[in-house]
PDB file of C-alpha atoms in Angstrom:
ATOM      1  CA  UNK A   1       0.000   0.000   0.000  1.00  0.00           C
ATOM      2  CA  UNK A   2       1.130   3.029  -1.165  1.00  0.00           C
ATOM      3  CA  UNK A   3       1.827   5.833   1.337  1.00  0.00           C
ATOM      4  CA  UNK A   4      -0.684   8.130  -0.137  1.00  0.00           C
ATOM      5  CA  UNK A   5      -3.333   5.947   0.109  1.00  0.00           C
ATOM      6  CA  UNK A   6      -2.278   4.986   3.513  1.00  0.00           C
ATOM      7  CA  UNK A   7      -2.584   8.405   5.247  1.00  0.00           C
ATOM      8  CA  UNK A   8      -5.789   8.651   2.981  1.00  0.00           C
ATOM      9  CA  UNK A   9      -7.486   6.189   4.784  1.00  0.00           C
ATOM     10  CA  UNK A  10      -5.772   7.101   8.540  1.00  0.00           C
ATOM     11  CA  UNK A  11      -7.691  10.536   7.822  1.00  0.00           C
ATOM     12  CA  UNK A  12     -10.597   8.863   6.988  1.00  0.00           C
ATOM     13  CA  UNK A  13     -10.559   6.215   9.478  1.00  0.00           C
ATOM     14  CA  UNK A  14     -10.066   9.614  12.852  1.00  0.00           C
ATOM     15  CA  UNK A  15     -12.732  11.601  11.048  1.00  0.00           C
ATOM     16  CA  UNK A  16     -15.085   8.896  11.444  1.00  0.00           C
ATOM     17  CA  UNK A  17     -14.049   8.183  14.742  1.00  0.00           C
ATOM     18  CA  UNK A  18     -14.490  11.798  15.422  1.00  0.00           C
ATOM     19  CA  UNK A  19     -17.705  12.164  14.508  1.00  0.00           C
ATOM     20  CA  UNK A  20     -20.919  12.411  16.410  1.00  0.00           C
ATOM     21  CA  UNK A  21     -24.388  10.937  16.309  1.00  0.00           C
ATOM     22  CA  UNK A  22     -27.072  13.629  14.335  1.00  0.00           C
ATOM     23  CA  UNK A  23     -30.490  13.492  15.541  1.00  0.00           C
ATOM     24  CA  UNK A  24     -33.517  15.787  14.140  1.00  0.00           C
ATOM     25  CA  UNK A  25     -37.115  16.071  14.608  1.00  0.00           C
ATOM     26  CA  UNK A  26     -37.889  16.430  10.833  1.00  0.00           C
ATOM     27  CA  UNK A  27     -38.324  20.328  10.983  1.00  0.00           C
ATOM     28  CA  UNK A  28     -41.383  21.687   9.589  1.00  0.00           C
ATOM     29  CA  UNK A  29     -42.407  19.151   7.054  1.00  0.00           C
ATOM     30  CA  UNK A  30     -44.091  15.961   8.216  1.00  0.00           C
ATOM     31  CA  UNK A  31     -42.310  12.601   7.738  1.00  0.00           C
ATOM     32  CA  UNK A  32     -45.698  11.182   6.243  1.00  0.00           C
ATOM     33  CA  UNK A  33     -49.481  11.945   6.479  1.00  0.00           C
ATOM     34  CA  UNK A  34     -51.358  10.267   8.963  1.00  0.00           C
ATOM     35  CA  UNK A  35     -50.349   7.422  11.286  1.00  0.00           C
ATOM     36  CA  UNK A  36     -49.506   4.696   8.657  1.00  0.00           C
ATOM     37  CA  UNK A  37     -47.182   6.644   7.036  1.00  0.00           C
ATOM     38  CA  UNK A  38     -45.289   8.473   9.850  1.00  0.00           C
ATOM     39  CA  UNK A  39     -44.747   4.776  11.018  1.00  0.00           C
ATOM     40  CA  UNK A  40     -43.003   3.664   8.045  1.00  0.00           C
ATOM     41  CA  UNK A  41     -41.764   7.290   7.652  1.00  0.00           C
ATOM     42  CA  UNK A  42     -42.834   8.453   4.481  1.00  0.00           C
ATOM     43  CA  UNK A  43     -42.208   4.878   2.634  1.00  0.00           C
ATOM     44  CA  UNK A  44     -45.956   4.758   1.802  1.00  0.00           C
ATOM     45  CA  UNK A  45     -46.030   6.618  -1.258  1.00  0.00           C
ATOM     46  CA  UNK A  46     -46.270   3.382  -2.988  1.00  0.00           C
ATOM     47  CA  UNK A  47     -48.439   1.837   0.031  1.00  0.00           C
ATOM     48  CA  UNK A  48     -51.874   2.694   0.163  1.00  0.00           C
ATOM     49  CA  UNK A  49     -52.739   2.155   4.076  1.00  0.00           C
ATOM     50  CA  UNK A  50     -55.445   4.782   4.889  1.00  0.00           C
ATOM     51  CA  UNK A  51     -57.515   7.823   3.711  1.00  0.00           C
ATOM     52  CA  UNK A  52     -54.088   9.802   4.079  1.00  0.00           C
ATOM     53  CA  UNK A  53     -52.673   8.248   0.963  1.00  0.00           C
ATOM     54  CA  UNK A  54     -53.906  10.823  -1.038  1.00  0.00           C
ATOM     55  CA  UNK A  55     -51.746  13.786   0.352  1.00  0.00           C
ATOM     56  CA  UNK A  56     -48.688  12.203  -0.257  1.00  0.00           C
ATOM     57  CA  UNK A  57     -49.415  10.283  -3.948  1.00  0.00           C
ATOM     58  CA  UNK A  58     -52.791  11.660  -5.082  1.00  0.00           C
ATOM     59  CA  UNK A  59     -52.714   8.811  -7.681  1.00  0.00           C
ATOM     60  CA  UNK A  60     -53.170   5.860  -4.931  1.00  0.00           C
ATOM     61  CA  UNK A  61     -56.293   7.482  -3.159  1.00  0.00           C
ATOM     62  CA  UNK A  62     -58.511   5.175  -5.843  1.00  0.00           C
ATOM     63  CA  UNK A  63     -57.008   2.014  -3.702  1.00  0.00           C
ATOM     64  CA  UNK A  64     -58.533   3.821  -0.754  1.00  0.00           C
ATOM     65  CA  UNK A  65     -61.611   2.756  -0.750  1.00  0.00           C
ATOM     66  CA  UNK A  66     -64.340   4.604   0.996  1.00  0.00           C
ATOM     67  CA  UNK A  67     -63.275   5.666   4.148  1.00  0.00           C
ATOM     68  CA  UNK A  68     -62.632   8.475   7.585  1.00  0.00           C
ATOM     69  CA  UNK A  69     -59.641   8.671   9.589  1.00  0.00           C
ATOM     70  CA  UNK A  70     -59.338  10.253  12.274  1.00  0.00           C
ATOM     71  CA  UNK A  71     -56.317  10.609  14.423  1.00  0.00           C
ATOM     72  CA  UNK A  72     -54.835  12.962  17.351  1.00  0.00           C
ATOM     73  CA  UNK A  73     -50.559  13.770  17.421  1.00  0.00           C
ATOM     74  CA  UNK A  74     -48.569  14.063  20.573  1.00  0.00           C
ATOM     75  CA  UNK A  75     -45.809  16.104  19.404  1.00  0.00           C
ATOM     76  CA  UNK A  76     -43.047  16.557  22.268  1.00  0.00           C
ATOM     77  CA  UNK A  77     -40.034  18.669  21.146  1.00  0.00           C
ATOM     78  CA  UNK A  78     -37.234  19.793  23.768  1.00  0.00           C
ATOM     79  CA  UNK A  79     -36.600  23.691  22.856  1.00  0.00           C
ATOM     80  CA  UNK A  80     -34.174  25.477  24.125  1.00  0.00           C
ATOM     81  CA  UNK A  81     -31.901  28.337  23.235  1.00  0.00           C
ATOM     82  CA  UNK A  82     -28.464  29.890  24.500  1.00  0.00           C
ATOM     83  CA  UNK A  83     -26.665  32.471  24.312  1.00  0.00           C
ATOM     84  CA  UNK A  84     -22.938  32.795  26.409  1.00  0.00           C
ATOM     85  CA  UNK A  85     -19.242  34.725  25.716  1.00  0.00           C
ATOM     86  CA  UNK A  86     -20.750  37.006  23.351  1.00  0.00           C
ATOM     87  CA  UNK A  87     -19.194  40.276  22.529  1.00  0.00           C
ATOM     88  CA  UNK A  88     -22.122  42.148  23.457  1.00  0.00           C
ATOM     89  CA  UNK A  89     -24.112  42.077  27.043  1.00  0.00           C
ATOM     90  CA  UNK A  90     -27.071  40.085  25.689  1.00  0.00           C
ATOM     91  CA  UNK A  91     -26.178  37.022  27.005  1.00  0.00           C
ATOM     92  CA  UNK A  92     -29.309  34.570  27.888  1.00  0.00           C
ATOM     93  CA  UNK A  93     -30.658  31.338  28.364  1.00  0.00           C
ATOM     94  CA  UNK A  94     -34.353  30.698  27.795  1.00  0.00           C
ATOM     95  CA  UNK A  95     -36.201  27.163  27.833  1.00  0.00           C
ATOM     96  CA  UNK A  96     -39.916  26.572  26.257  1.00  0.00           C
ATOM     97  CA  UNK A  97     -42.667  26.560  28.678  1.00  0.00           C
ATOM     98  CA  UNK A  98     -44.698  24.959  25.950  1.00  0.00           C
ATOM     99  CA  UNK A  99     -43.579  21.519  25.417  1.00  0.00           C
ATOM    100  CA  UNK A 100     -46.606  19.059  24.535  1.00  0.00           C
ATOM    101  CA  UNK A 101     -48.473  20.360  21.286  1.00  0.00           C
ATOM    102  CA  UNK A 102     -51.636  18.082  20.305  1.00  0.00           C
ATOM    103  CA  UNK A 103     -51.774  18.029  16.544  1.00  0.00           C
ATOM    104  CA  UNK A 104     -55.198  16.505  15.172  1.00  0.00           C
ATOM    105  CA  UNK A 105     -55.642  15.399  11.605  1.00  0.00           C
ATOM    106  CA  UNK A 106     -57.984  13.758   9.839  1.00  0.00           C
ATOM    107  CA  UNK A 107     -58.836  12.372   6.278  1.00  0.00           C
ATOM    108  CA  UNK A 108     -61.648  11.586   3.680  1.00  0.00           C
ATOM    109  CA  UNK A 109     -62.064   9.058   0.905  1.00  0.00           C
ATOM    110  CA  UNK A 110     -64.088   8.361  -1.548  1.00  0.00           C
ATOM    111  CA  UNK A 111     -65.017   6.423  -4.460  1.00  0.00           C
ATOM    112  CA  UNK A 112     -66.674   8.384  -7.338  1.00  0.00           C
ATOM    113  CA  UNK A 113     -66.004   5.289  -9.648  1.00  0.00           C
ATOM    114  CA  UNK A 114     -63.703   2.371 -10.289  1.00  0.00           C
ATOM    115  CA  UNK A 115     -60.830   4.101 -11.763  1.00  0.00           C
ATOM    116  CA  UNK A 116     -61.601   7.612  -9.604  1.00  0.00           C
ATOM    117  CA  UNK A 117     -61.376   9.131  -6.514  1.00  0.00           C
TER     118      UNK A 117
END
């Protein structure tokens, strides 16, 4: 092995050593509509599971059948924000006092014909 291909892979071998776990909450956009899909996290725009099929592939709401779901979100997020050894005097620390938001949804299908929607 040459020695440019050996410290190659010594670099890559300590920066993936050094690196950390990253975890998100998915930010504004939802992983999937309705439960189904924000259990398999989005991988049911091929599946059609429930009523919610149709926000995420309009085309699969025929597969739907006729059909209400209904469905209520516990959404939990830890917020917090800091602010230290700044150059300026505004230094702060602030944590939400909101922190369990109930998110209802709730879906409609039905069947105007065998090939529509």
């Amino acid at each position: 092995m040459s020695p440019k291909v050996l410290r190659r892979a010594v670099v890559f071998l300590l920066a993936s050593l050094a690196s950390g776990a990253a975890c998100a909450g998915g930010g504004y956009f939802a992983l999937g509509y309705g439960p189904i899909a924000r259990q398999m996290a989005g991988a049911t725009t091929a599946v059609t599971g429930d009523a919610f099929a149709g926000a995420s592939n309009p085309g699969k709401l025929v597969f739907a059948g006729d059909r209400q779901d209904l469905g209520l979100e516990f959404f939990m997020p830890h917020r917090r924000i800091e602010r230290s050894d700044s150059a300026t005097a505004y230094d702060f620390h602030s944590v939400s006092r909101n922190s369990l938001f109930l998110i209802p949804e709730g879906a409609y299908s039905r069947q105007l014909g065998e090939r529509m929607a």
